[in-house]
Amino acid sequence: KPESEKTLPNENHILLIEDNEVSRKIHKTQLVENGFSVIEAQDGIEGIKLLEEHAPDLIILDLYMENMDGFKVLSIIKSTPK
């Protein structure tokens, strides 16, 4: 990984992109209780920004969001070189 990429201190890093605050909190609580490190994004735009700053092992993505839906986020991720 390039030195400029930030990484999280633990293993099992998850980027959670979910616009519904209640759902996001429920998912995060369950993931943290099971030993995962979670970064939260409240929409697709923030999710793309956080993806550029961190190197998560997994992305959990809501497909139906306002501003930028999950399908657009997936398209951007697929078109971005790693």
Coordinates of N, CA, C and O in Angstrom, one line a residue:
K1 N 0.8 -1.2 0.0 CA 0.0 0.0 0.0 C 0.9 1.3 0.0 O 1.9 1.3 0.7
P2 N 0.4 2.3 -0.7 CA 1.2 3.5 -0.7 C 1.3 4.1 0.7 O 0.4 4.0 1.5
E3 N 2.4 4.8 1.0 CA 2.6 5.3 2.3 C 1.5 6.4 2.6 O 1.2 6.6 3.8
S4 N 1.0 7.0 1.6 CA 0.0 8.1 1.8 C -1.3 7.5 2.3 O -2.1 8.3 2.8
E5 N -1.6 6.2 2.1 CA -2.8 5.7 2.5 C -2.8 5.5 4.0 O -1.9 4.9 4.6
K6 N -3.9 6.0 4.7 CA -4.0 5.8 6.1 C -4.6 4.4 6.3 O -5.5 3.9 5.6
T7 N -4.1 3.7 7.4 CA -4.7 2.4 7.7 C -5.2 2.5 9.2 O -4.7 3.3 9.9
L8 N -6.1 1.6 9.5 CA -6.6 1.6 10.8 C -5.7 0.7 11.7 O -5.0 -0.2 11.2
P9 N -5.6 0.9 13.0 CA -4.7 0.2 13.8 C -5.0 -1.3 14.0 O -4.1 -2.1 14.2
N10 N -6.3 -1.8 13.9 CA -6.6 -3.2 14.1 C -6.9 -3.8 12.7 O -7.0 -3.1 11.7
E11 N -7.1 -5.1 12.7 CA -7.5 -5.8 11.5 C -9.0 -5.8 11.4 O -9.7 -5.3 12.3
N12 N -9.5 -6.3 10.3 CA -11.0 -6.4 10.1 C -11.6 -5.0 10.1 O -12.6 -4.7 10.8
H13 N -11.2 -4.2 9.2 CA -11.7 -2.8 9.1 C -12.9 -2.8 8.1 O -12.8 -3.3 7.0
I14 N -14.0 -2.2 8.5 CA -15.2 -2.1 7.7 C -15.6 -0.6 7.5 O -15.6 0.1 8.4
L15 N -15.8 -0.3 6.2 CA -16.4 1.0 5.9 C -17.9 0.8 5.7 O -18.3 0.0 4.9
L16 N -18.7 1.4 6.6 CA -20.1 1.3 6.6 C -20.7 2.6 6.0 O -20.6 3.7 6.6
I17 N -21.4 2.4 4.8 CA -22.0 3.6 4.1 C -23.5 3.4 4.2 O -24.0 2.5 3.5
E18 N -24.1 4.2 5.0 CA -25.6 4.0 5.2 C -26.1 5.4 5.6 O -25.6 6.1 6.5
D19 N -27.2 5.9 4.9 CA -27.7 7.2 5.1 C -28.7 7.2 6.3 O -29.0 8.3 6.8
N20 N -29.3 6.1 6.6 CA -30.2 6.0 7.7 C -29.5 5.9 9.1 O -28.8 4.9 9.3
E21 N -29.6 7.0 9.9 CA -28.8 7.0 11.1 C -29.0 5.8 12.1 O -28.1 5.3 12.6
V22 N -30.3 5.5 12.2 CA -30.7 4.4 13.1 C -30.1 3.1 12.6 O -29.4 2.3 13.4
S23 N -30.2 2.8 11.3 CA -29.7 1.6 10.7 C -28.1 1.6 10.9 O -27.5 0.5 11.2
R24 N -27.5 2.7 10.6 CA -26.1 2.8 10.7 C -25.6 2.5 12.1 O -24.6 1.7 12.3
K25 N -26.3 3.0 13.1 CA -25.9 2.8 14.5 C -26.1 1.3 14.9 O -25.3 0.8 15.6
I26 N -27.2 0.7 14.5 CA -27.4 -0.7 14.8 C -26.4 -1.6 14.2 O -25.8 -2.4 14.8
H27 N -26.1 -1.3 12.9 CA -25.0 -2.1 12.2 C -23.7 -1.9 12.9 O -22.9 -2.9 13.1
K28 N -23.3 -0.7 13.2 CA -22.0 -0.4 13.8 C -21.9 -1.1 15.1 O -20.9 -1.7 15.5
T29 N -23.0 -1.0 16.0 CA -22.9 -1.7 17.3 C -22.7 -3.2 17.1 O -21.8 -3.7 17.8
Q30 N -23.4 -3.8 16.2 CA -23.3 -5.2 16.0 C -21.8 -5.6 15.6 O -21.2 -6.6 16.0
L31 N -21.3 -4.8 14.6 CA -20.0 -5.1 14.1 C -18.9 -4.9 15.2 O -18.0 -5.7 15.3
V32 N -19.0 -3.8 15.9 CA -18.0 -3.5 17.0 C -18.0 -4.6 18.0 O -17.0 -5.1 18.5
E33 N -19.2 -5.0 18.4 CA -19.4 -6.1 19.4 C -18.8 -7.4 19.0 O -18.4 -8.2 19.8
N34 N -18.6 -7.6 17.6 CA -18.1 -8.8 17.1 C -16.6 -8.6 16.7 O -16.1 -9.4 15.9
G35 N -16.0 -7.5 17.2 CA -14.5 -7.3 17.0 C -14.1 -6.6 15.7 O -12.9 -6.6 15.4
F36 N -15.0 -5.9 15.1 CA -14.6 -5.2 13.9 C -14.4 -3.7 14.2 O -15.0 -3.2 15.1
S37 N -13.5 -3.1 13.4 CA -13.3 -1.7 13.5 C -14.1 -1.0 12.4 O -14.0 -1.4 11.2
V38 N -14.9 -0.1 12.7 CA -15.9 0.5 11.8 C -15.7 2.0 11.5 O -15.6 2.7 12.5
I39 N -15.7 2.3 10.3 CA -15.7 3.8 9.9 C -17.0 4.0 9.3 O -17.5 3.2 8.4
E40 N -17.7 5.1 9.7 CA -19.1 5.4 9.2 C -19.1 6.5 8.2 O -18.3 7.5 8.3
A41 N -19.9 6.3 7.2 CA -20.2 7.4 6.2 C -21.7 7.5 6.1 O -22.4 6.5 6.0
Q42 N -22.2 8.8 6.1 CA -23.6 9.0 6.1 C -24.2 9.1 4.7 O -25.4 9.1 4.6
D43 N -23.4 9.1 3.7 CA -23.9 9.0 2.3 C -22.7 8.6 1.4 O -21.6 8.4 1.8
G44 N -23.1 8.4 0.1 CA -22.1 7.9 -0.8 C -20.9 8.9 -1.0 O -19.8 8.4 -1.2
I45 N -21.2 10.2 -1.0 CA -20.1 11.2 -1.2 C -19.1 11.0 -0.1 O -17.9 11.0 -0.3
E46 N -19.5 11.0 1.2 CA -18.6 10.8 2.3 C -17.9 9.5 2.2 O -16.8 9.3 2.6
G47 N -18.7 8.4 1.8 CA -18.1 7.1 1.7 C -16.9 7.1 0.7 O -15.9 6.5 1.0
I48 N -17.1 7.7 -0.4 CA -16.0 7.7 -1.4 C -14.8 8.5 -0.8 O -13.6 8.0 -0.9
K49 N -15.0 9.6 -0.1 CA -13.9 10.3 0.5 C -13.2 9.5 1.6 O -12.0 9.4 1.6
L50 N -14.0 8.8 2.4 CA -13.3 7.9 3.4 C -12.6 6.7 2.8 O -11.6 6.3 3.3
L51 N -13.1 6.2 1.7 CA -12.5 5.1 1.0 C -11.1 5.5 0.5 O -10.1 4.8 0.6
E52 N -11.0 6.8 0.1 CA -9.7 7.3 -0.4 C -8.7 7.5 0.8 O -7.5 7.4 0.6
E53 N -9.2 7.8 2.0 CA -8.4 8.0 3.1 C -8.0 6.8 3.9 O -7.0 6.8 4.6
H54 N -8.8 5.7 3.8 CA -8.6 4.5 4.6 C -8.5 3.3 3.6 O -8.9 3.4 2.5
A55 N -8.1 2.2 4.1 CA -8.0 1.0 3.3 C -8.8 -0.1 4.0 O -8.3 -1.0 4.6
P56 N -10.2 0.0 3.9 CA -11.0 -1.0 4.6 C -10.9 -2.4 4.0 O -10.6 -2.5 2.8
D57 N -11.1 -3.4 4.8 CA -11.1 -4.8 4.3 C -12.4 -5.1 3.6 O -12.5 -6.0 2.8
L58 N -13.5 -4.4 4.0 CA -14.8 -4.7 3.6 C -15.6 -3.4 3.5 O -15.4 -2.5 4.4
I59 N -16.5 -3.3 2.6 CA -17.4 -2.1 2.5 C -18.9 -2.7 2.6 O -19.2 -3.6 1.9
I60 N -19.6 -2.1 3.6 CA -21.1 -2.4 3.6 C -21.8 -1.2 3.1 O -21.6 -0.1 3.7
L61 N -22.5 -1.4 2.1 CA -23.0 -0.2 1.3 C -24.6 -0.3 1.1 O -25.1 -1.3 0.6
D62 N -25.3 0.7 1.5 CA -26.7 0.9 1.3 C -26.8 1.3 -0.2 O -26.1 2.2 -0.7
L63 N -27.6 0.5 -0.9 CA -27.8 0.9 -2.4 C -28.7 2.0 -2.6 O -28.6 2.7 -3.6
Y64 N -29.7 2.2 -1.7 CA -30.7 3.3 -2.0 C -30.5 4.4 -1.0 O -31.0 4.4 0.1
M65 N -29.7 5.4 -1.5 CA -29.5 6.6 -0.6 C -29.7 7.9 -1.5 O -29.7 7.8 -2.7
E66 N -29.9 9.0 -0.8 CA -30.0 10.3 -1.5 C -28.6 10.8 -1.9 O -27.7 10.2 -1.4
N67 N -28.6 11.8 -2.6 CA -27.3 12.5 -3.1 C -26.6 11.6 -4.0 O -26.5 11.9 -5.2
M68 N -26.0 10.5 -3.6 CA -25.3 9.5 -4.4 C -25.7 8.1 -3.9 O -25.4 7.7 -2.8
D69 N -26.4 7.4 -4.8 CA -26.9 6.1 -4.4 C -25.7 5.1 -4.4 O -24.6 5.3 -4.9
G70 N -26.0 3.9 -3.9 CA -24.9 2.9 -3.8 C -24.5 2.4 -5.1 O -23.3 2.0 -5.3
F71 N -25.4 2.4 -6.1 CA -25.0 1.9 -7.5 C -23.9 2.9 -8.0 O -22.9 2.4 -8.7
K72 N -24.1 4.2 -7.8 CA -23.1 5.1 -8.3 C -21.7 5.0 -7.5 O -20.7 5.0 -8.1
V73 N -21.8 4.7 -6.2 CA -20.6 4.5 -5.4 C -19.9 3.3 -6.0 O -18.7 3.3 -6.1
L74 N -20.6 2.2 -6.2 CA -20.0 1.0 -6.8 C -19.3 1.3 -8.1 O -18.2 0.8 -8.4
S75 N -20.0 2.1 -9.0 CA -19.4 2.4 -10.3 C -18.1 3.2 -10.1 O -17.1 2.9 -10.8
I76 N -18.1 4.1 -9.1 CA -16.8 4.9 -8.9 C -15.7 4.0 -8.3 O -14.6 4.1 -8.8
I77 N -16.1 3.1 -7.4 CA -15.1 2.2 -6.8 C -14.5 1.3 -8.0 O -13.3 1.1 -8.0
K78 N -15.3 0.8 -8.8 CA -14.9 -0.1 -9.9 C -14.0 0.6 -10.9 O -13.1 0.0 -11.4
S79 N -14.2 1.9 -11.1 CA -13.5 2.6 -12.1 C -12.2 3.3 -11.5 O -11.4 3.9 -12.3
T80 N -12.0 3.2 -10.2 CA -10.9 3.8 -9.6 C -9.7 2.8 -9.4 O -9.9 1.7 -8.8
P81 N -8.6 3.1 -10.0 CA -7.4 2.1 -9.8 C -7.0 2.1 -8.4 O -7.1 3.0 -7.6
K82 N -6.6 0.9 -8.0 CA -6.1 0.7 -6.6 C -4.7 1.0 -6.4 O -3.9 0.9 -7.2

